[in-house]
Structures are given as structure tokens and as C-alpha cells.
Short mmCIF file of C-alpha atoms in Angstrom, two decimals:
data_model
loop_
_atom_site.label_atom_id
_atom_site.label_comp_id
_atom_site.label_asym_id
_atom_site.label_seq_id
_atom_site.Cartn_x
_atom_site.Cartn_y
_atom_site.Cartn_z
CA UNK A 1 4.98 -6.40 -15.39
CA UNK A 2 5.15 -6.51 -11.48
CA UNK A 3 4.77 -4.68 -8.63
CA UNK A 4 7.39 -1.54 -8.60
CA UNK A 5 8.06 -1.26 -5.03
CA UNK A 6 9.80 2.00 -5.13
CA UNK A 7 6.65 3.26 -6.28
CA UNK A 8 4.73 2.10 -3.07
CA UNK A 9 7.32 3.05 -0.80
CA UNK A 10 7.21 6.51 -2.92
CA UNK A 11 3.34 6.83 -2.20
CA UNK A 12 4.24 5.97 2.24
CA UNK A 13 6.86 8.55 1.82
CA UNK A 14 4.57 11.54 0.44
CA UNK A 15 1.45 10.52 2.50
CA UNK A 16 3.81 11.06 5.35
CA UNK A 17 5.21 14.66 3.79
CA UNK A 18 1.81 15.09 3.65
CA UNK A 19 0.88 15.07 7.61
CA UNK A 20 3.80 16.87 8.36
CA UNK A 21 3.04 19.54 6.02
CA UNK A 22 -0.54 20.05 7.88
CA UNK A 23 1.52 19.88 10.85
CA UNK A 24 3.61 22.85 10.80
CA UNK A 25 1.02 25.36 10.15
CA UNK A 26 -1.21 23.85 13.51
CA UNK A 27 1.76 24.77 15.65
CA UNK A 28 1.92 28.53 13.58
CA UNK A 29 5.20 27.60 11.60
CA UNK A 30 4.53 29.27 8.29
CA UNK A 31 6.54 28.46 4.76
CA UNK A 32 8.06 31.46 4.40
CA UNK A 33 9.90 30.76 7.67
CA UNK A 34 11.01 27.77 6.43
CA UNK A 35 14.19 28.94 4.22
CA UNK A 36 15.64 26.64 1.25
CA UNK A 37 13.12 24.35 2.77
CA UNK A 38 9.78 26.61 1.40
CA UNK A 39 9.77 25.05 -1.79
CA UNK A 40 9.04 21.50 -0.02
CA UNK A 41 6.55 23.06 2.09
CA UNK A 42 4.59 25.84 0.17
CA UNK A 43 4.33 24.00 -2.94
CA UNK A 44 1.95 21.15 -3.74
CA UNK A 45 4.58 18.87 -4.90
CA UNK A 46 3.07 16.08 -2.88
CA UNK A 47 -0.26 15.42 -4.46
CA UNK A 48 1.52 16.78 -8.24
CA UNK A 49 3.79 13.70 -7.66
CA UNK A 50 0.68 11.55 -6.18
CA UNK A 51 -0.86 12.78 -9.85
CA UNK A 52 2.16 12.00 -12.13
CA UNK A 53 1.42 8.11 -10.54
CA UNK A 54 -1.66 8.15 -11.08
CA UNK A 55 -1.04 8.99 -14.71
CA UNK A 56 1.47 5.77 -14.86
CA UNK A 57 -0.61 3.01 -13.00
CA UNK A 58 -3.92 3.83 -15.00
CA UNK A 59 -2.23 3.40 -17.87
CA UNK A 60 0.02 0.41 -17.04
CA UNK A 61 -4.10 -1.19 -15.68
CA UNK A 62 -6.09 -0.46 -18.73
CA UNK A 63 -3.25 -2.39 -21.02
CA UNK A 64 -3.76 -4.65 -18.85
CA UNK A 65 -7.36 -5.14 -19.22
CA UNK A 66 -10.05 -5.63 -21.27
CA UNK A 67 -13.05 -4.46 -19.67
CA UNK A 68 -16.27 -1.80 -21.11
CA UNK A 69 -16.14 2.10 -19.30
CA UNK A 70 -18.60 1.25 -16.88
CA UNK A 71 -16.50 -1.86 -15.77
CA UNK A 72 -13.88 0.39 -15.32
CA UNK A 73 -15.53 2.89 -13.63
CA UNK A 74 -16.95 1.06 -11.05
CA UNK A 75 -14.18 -0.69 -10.21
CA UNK A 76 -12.17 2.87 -9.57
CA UNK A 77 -15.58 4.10 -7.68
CA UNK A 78 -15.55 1.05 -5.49
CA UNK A 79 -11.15 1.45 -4.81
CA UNK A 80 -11.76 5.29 -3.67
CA UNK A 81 -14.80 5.96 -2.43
CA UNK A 82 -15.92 3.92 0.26
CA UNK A 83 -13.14 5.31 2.65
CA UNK A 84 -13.15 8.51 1.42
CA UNK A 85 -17.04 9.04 1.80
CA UNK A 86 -15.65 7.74 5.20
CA UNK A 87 -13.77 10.38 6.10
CA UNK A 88 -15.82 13.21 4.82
CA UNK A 89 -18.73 12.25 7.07
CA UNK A 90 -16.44 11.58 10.00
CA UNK A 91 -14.46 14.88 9.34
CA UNK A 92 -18.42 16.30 9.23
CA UNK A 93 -18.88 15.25 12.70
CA UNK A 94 -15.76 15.96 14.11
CA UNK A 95 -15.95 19.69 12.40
CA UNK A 96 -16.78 21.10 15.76
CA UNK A 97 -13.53 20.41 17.68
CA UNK A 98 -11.39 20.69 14.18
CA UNK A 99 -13.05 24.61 14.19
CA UNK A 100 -12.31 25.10 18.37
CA UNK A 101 -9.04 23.67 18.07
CA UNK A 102 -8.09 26.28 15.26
CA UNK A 103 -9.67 28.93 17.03
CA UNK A 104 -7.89 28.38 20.49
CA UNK A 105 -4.52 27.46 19.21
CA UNK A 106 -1.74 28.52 21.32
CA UNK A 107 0.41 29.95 17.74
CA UNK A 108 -1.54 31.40 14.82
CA UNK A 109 -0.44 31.31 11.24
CA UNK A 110 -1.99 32.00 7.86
CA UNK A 111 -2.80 28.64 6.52
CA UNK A 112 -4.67 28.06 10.46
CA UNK A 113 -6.50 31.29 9.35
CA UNK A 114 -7.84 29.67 6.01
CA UNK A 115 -8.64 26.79 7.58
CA UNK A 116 -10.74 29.14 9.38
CA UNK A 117 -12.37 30.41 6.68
CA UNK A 118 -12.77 26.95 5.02
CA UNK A 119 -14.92 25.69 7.92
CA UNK A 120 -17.06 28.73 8.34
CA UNK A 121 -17.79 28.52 4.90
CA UNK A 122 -18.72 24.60 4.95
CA UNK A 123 -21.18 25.49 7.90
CA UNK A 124 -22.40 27.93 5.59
CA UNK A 125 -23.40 25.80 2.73
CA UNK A 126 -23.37 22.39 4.46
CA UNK A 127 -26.21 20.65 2.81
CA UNK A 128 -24.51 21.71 -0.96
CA UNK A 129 -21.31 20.89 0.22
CA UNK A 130 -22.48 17.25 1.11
CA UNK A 131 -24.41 17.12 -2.13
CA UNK A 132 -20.98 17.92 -4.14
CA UNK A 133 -18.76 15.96 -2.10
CA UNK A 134 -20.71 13.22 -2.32
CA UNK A 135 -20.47 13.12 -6.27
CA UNK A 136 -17.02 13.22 -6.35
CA UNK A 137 -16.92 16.38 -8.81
CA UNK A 138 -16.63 19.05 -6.09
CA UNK A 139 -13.64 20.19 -8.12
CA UNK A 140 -14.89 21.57 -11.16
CA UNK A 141 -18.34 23.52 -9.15
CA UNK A 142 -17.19 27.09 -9.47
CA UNK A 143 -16.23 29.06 -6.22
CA UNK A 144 -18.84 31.61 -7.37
CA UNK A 145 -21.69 28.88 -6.58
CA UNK A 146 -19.98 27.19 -3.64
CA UNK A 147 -17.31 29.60 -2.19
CA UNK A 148 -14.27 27.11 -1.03
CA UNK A 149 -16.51 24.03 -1.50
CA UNK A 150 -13.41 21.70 -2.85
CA UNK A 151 -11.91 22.44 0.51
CA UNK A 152 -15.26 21.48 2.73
CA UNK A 153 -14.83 19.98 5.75
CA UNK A 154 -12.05 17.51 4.51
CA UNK A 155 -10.12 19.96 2.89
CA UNK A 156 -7.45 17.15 1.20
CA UNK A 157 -10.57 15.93 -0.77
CA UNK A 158 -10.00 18.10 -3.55
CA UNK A 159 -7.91 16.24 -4.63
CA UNK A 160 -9.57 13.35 -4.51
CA UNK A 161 -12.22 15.31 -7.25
CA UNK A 162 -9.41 15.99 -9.34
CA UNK A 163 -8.30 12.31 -9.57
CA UNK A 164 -11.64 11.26 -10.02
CA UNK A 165 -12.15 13.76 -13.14
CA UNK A 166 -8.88 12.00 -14.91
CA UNK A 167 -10.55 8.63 -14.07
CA UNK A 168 -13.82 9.80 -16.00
CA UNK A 169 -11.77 10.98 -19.33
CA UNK A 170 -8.92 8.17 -18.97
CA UNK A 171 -9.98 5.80 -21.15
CA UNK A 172 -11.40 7.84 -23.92
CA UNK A 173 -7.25 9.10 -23.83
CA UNK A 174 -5.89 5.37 -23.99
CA UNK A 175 -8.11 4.31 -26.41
CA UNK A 176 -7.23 7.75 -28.65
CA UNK A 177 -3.60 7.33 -27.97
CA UNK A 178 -3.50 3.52 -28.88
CA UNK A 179 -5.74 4.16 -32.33
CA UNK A 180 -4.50 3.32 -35.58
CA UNK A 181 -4.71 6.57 -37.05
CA UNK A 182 -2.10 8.89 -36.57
CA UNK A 183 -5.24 11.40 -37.16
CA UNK A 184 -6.88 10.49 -34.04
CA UNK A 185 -3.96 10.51 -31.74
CA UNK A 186 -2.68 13.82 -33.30
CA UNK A 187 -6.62 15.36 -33.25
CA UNK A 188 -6.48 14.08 -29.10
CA UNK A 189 -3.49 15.76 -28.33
CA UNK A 190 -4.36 18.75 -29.89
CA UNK A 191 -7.74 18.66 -27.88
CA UNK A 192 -6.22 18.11 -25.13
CA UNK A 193 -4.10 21.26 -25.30
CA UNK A 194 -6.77 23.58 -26.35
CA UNK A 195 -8.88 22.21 -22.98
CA UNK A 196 -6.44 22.52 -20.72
CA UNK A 197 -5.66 26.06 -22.34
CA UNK A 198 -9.27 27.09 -21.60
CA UNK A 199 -9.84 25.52 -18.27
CA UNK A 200 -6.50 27.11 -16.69
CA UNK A 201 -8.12 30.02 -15.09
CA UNK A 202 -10.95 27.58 -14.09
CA UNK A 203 -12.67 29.23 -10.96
CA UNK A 204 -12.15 26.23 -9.04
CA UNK A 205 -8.44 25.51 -7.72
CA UNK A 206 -9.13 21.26 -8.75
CA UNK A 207 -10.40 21.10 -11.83
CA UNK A 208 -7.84 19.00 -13.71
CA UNK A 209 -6.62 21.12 -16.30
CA UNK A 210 -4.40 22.40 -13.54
CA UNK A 211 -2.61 19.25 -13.16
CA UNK A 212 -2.89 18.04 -16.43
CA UNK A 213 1.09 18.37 -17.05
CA UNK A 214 1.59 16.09 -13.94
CA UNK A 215 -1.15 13.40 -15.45
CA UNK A 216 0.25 13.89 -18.26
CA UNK A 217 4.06 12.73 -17.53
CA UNK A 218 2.92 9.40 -16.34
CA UNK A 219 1.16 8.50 -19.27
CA UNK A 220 4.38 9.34 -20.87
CA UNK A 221 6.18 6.73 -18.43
CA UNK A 222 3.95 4.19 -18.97
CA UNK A 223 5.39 4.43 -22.49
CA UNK A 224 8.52 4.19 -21.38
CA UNK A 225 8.32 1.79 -19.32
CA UNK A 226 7.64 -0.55 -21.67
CA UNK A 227 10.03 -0.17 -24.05
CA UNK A 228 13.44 -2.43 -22.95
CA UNK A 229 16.30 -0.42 -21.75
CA UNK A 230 19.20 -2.81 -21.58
CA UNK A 231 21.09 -1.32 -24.84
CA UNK A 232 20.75 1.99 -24.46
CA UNK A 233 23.68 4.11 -23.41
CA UNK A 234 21.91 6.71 -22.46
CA UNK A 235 19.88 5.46 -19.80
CA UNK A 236 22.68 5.78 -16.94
CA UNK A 237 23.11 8.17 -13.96
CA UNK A 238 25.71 10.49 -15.65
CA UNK A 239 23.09 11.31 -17.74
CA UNK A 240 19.71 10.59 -16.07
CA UNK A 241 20.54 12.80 -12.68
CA UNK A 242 21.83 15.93 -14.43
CA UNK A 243 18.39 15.90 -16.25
CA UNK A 244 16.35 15.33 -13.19
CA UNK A 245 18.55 18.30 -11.91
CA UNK A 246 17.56 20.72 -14.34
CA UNK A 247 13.99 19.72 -14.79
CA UNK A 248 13.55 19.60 -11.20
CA UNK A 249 14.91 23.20 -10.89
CA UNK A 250 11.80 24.44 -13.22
CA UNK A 251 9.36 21.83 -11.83
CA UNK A 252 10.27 19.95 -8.57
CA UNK A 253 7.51 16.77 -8.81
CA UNK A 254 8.63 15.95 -12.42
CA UNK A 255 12.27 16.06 -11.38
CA UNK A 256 11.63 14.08 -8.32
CA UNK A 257 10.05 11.54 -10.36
CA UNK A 258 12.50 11.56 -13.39
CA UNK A 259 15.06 10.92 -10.34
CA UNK A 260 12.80 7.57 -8.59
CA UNK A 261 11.06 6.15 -12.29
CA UNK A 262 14.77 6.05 -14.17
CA UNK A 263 15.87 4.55 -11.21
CA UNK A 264 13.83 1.82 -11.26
CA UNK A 265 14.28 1.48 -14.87
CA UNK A 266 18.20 1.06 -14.67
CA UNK A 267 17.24 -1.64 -11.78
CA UNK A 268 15.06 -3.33 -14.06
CA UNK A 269 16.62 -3.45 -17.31
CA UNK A 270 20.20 -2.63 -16.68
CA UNK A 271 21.15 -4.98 -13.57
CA UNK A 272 22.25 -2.03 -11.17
CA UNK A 273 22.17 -2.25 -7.85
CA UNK A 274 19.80 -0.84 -5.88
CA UNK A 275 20.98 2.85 -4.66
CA UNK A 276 20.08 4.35 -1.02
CA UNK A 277 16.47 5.83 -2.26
CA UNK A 278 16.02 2.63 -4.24
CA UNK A 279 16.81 0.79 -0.48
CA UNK A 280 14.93 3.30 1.67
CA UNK A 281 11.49 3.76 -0.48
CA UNK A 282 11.34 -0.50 -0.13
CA UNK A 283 11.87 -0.75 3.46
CA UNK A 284 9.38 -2.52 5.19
CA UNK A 285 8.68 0.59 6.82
CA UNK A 286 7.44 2.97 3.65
CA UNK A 287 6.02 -0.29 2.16
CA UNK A 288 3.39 -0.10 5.45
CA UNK A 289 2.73 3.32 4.64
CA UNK A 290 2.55 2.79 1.17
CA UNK A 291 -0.04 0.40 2.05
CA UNK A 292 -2.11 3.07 4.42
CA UNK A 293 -1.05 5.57 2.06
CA UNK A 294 -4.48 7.08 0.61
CA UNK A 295 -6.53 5.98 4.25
CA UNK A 296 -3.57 8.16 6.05
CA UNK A 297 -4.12 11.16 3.35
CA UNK A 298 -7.75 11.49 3.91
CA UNK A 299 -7.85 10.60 7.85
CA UNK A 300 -4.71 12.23 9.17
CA UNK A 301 -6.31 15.80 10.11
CA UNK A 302 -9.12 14.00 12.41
CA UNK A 303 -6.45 13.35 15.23
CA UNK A 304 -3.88 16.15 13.86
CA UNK A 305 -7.16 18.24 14.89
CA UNK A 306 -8.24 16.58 18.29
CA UNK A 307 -4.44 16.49 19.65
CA UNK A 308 -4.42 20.53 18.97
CA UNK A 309 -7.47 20.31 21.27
CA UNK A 310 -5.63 18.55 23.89
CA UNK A 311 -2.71 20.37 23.64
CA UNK A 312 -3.81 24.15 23.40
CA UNK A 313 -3.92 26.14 26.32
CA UNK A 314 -1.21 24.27 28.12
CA UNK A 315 1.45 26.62 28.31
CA UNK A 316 3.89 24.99 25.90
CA UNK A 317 7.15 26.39 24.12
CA UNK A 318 6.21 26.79 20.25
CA UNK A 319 9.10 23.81 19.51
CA UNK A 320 7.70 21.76 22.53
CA UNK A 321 3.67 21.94 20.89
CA UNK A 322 5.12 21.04 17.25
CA UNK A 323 7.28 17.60 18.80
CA UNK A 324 4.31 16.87 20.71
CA UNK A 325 1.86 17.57 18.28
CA UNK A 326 3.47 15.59 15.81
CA UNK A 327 4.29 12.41 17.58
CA UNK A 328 0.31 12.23 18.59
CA UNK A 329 -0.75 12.95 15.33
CA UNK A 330 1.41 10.16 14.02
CA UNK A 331 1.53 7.88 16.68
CA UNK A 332 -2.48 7.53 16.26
CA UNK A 333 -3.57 8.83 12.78
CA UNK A 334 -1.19 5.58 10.97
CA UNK A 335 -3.18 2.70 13.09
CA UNK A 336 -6.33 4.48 12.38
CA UNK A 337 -5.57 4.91 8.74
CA UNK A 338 -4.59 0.81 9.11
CA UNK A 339 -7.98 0.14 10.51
CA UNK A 340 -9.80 2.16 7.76
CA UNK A 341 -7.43 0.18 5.25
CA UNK A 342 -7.77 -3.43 6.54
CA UNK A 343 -11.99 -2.44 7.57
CA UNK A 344 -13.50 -0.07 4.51
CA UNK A 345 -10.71 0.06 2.20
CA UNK A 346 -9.82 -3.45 1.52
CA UNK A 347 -13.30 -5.46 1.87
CA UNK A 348 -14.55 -3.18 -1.15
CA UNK A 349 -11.43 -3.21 -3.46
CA UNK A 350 -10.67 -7.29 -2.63
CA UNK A 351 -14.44 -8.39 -2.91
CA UNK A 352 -15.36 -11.00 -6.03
CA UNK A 353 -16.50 -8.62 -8.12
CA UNK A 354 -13.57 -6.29 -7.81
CA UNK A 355 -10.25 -8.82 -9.01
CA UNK A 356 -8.41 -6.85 -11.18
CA UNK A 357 -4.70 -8.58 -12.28
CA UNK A 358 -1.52 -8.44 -10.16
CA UNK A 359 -0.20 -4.90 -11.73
CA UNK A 360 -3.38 -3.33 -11.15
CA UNK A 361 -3.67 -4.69 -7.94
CA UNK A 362 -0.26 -3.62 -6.95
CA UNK A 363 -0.13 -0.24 -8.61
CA UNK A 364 -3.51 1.41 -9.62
CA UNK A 365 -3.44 5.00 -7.95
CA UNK A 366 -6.28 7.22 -6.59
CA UNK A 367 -4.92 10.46 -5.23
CA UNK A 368 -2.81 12.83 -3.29
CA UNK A 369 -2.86 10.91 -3.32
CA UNK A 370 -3.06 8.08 -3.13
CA UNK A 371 -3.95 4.50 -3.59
CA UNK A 372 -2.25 1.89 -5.26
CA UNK A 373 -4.18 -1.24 -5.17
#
């Protein structure tokens, strides 16, 4: 099993959807303005997608290895954290102009306003907030202890807590799911139901149970992806995009990904050729950002933030402040999200003591989003 490039040109594509989600609310462009487009906008469909991945490439690494928990867990601690400790601290000291910028900006909007109350809260609480971010499980520490603390000062990093939770409990689920007895793997899945059942109302937004489904469906494709398509009649557009039609029209992220995974299947196994997604997610292009992908996620709001700075003040039409907004915010958060990649990302996950085998290498996920390596 090899690299699926669709996949990493998937994970450039929705690190970008990601900046130009944060984007629209700096220059006071709301969701609900946005039309047919609010689903894309108001929902989290990004980082749900970023989680059905994750699900996938954990799954596809672990049958890959052989290795005890804490082998496994320090490799994943030693892929996500160094950069993302990174960021937190930077986004720490660059809270001051992140928090002017918001409050001078030239077009208010309601997501600009919680950002608002994000940061005043982080000042608030800042020595708890580094404490829990610094653990990785600022996710599951209810809001009635630390009001908006899986938001604080990098407010993507709750995420990052909610990926980290499915790395802790991943392979007690692969090694339930691949046990002999048809007790154990029905007594896991019935667990699992009943916890994510009674953590749903969870008081904090990230705890997993919330995105369990999403985790969830790429286990499931791991499964399917191994088993050999070639002889099955059923696996073919006619069928596969009228079901990705309908599932996306209750969930978007699974249909999305029902849409991209069979795609790559039919590729694989049934000698298609290679559609325009197929063609577009492999460009060398969303393969870069693929690359940058989870150093873009966490860093992108540091100059998204500093730009809004610049920019506020200066008399500019609404439409004017978004383009110029946006092609500063690109134009310098992807080289710095390179530098973080090639500087803290990579020396960690490439040392000697972190080789891990080509798949894993290729694939393995950490969070909205985000990493593959």
C-alpha cells in the first residue's frame, strides 16, 4: 500500500478552505450572507473531513506496524507537537496585535466578536490555559473550569486536542476490532456507542465523542480499502456518485469523502482514468499544500491577524479589504507554514528514532487537520 495522492492533495485543499474561512469573517462577511454557499462556510466540514482521514491513515499505520502503545505514542507526540506547541506560544506573543486588530477592524461581524471574547477570556486565565494547552487535552476540560479554554489564544487548536484524544484510545480500538472473538469486537462497539452517547452533551465543544461518526468512517475505509475491488460491479460511478449525493445531502464531509475515497478506489483497482478532482487534488500545486498542510492550519491566523493590522483604518471598500486581505494572508502565511514544515516539523518527525514505513510516512494524519507524514 502506497502513498494515495488524492488524499494529500485533499488535506492542501481543506487547509486552504480553512484560511479562507477565517478570512471572510476578518473583513465582516458573515455565513448567513453567504447563500447556497453557508453550508461550506458555517459548518465545520473542514476539520470533520480532516477527522474522517485521520480515522483511515491510523488505521492503514498500525497494520502496518508492530510497535508497544508507548512506541506509538511517542511517535504521534513527536509528528504533532513540536510545531503546534510552536504556534501556541507564538500566537501567545502575538495575542496583542491579533486582539487590536479585531478591535479596530474597519467591518465587524459575529464570529470577529467571539474572537473577541475568546481572547479576553485567554488573558483571563492565561497561566491555566498554557497549562492545558500544553497537555494536549484542552478539549475534554469543561467550559465551567476554563470558560472557552479549547479556543485559547490559537483558537484552531481544539482540534488538535480532539485528534490527540483518538490517538490515546486508537489502538486499544484496532487491537479490539482485529481480536479473535467476535465477543470482544461486538462488546467494543457496543462501548463505543454507549460513550459517545454519554459524552454528546460534553461541556466542552472538542471532546471526541462529537466527532466520533467522522473517526469512525475512516476506520471503516481502511477496511475497505483493503479488500480488492476489481470484480465488483458495484463499485462504479453510476452507483458510487448517487450515494455520495444522498449521503452528502444529510452529512456533507462523509459525502465529500465517499465522492474522493471511491474514487481512488476505482483508480486503483478498476483501471479508470483519473477524473478532473482525481487530476486537480494531485497537482503539484495541492501536493505543496498538502505538504504544509497541518503547519498552514495552525500558523495561518498569525499573519491573517497582523495584515488586518496593516490594513484597518485605511479607508478601504469592504470587497477591496477582503482581496487584499486575502492575498497577504496567503501570499505570506504558506512560506511561513513551509519554514515551520522544513525547520520544526520535519527535523522531529524524520529524526532516527522516528522512521516509521512508507504508508505511514506518506499518510499518517494529525488534525484539522492535518498532517500526513
Amino acid at each position: 500500500m502506497k502513498r494515495i495522492d488524492q488524499l494529500e492533495g485533499l488535506r492542501g485543499l481543506l487547509a486552504a478552505w480553512v484560511v479562507l474561512v477565517h478570512l471572510l469573517p476578518a473583513a465582516g462577511i458573515d455565513p448567513d450572507s453567504m447563500g447556497a454557499l453557508k453550508p461550506l462556510i458555517n459548518e465545520k466540514i473542514r476539520v470533520q473531513i480532516f477527522c474522517i482521514m485521520s480515522g483511515f491513515v491510523i488505521f492503514v499505520m498500525m497494520s502496518s506496524l508492530s510497535e508497544d502503545y508507548s512506541t506509538y505514542i511517542a511517535r504521534r507526540i513527536k509528528r504533532i507537537y513540536p510545531v503546534y506547541i510552536f504556534a501556541f506560544f507564538l500566537s501567545i506573543g502575538f495575542a496583542w496585535i491579533a486582539y487590536q486588530a479585531l478591535h479596530t477592524a474597519d467591518f465587524g461581524s459575529v464570529r470577529n466578536a467571539g474572537r473577541i471574547a475568546i481572547l479576553d477570556r485567554s488573558f483571563e486565565n492565561w497561566e491555566m490555559n498554557t497549562l492545558a494547552h500544553m497537555t494536549m487535552l484542552h478539549g475534554i476540560i469543561p467550559d465551567s473550569w476554563l470558560p472557552l479554554g479549547a479556543y485559547a489564544f490559537l483558537g484552531q487548536a481544539w482540534n488538535i486536542s480532539t485528534e490527540f484524544q483518538f490517538y490515546l484510545i486508537a489502538p486499544l480500538a484496532f487491537w479490539c476490532l482485529h481480536h479473535s472473538s467476535n465477543l470482544m469486537r461486538v462488546g467494543f462497539l457496543a462501548a463505543a456507542v454507549l460513550g459517545v452517547w454519554y459524552f454528546r452533551h460534553w461541556p466542552n465543544g472538542a471532546i471526541l465523542a462529537n466527532y466520533a461518526i467522522y473517526f469512525a468512517t475512516g476506520i471503516a475505509s481502511y477496511y475497505l480499502w483493503k479488500m480488492r475491488w476489481d470484480d465488483q460491479p458495484f463499485m462504479s460511478p453510476p452507483l458510487v456518485l448517487p450515494l455520495a449525493a444522498v449521503v452528502g445531502y444529510f452529512d456533507l464531509a462523509i459525502g465529500a469523502w465517499i465522492f474522493v475515497f471511491t474514487s481512488a478506489i476505482m483508480v486503483r483497482d478498476k483501471g479508470r482514468k483519473k477524473g478532473f478532482v482525481a487530476l486537480f487534488l494531485e497537482h503539484p500545486v495541492m501536493m505543496f499544500l498538502g505538504t504544509v498542510s497541518y503547519s498552514l492550519y495552525l500558523l495561518h491566523m498569525i499573519p491573517l491577524y497582523g495584515w488586518m493590522y496593516v490594513l484597518n483604518d485605511q479607508g478601504l471598500s469592504q470587497g477591496t479589504y477582503f482581496a487584499m486581505l486575502a492575498a497577504l494572508t496567503f501570499a505570506t502565511a504558506i512560506p511561513f507554514a513551509y519554514l515551520a514544515h522544513k525547520y520544526v516539523e520535519r527535523p522531529f518527525y524524520k529524526s532516527k528514532s522516528h522512521r516509521a514505513p512508507s504508508l505511514a510516512t506518506a499518510n499518517a494524519t494529525a488534525g484539522p487537520v492535518v498532517e500526513t507524514k
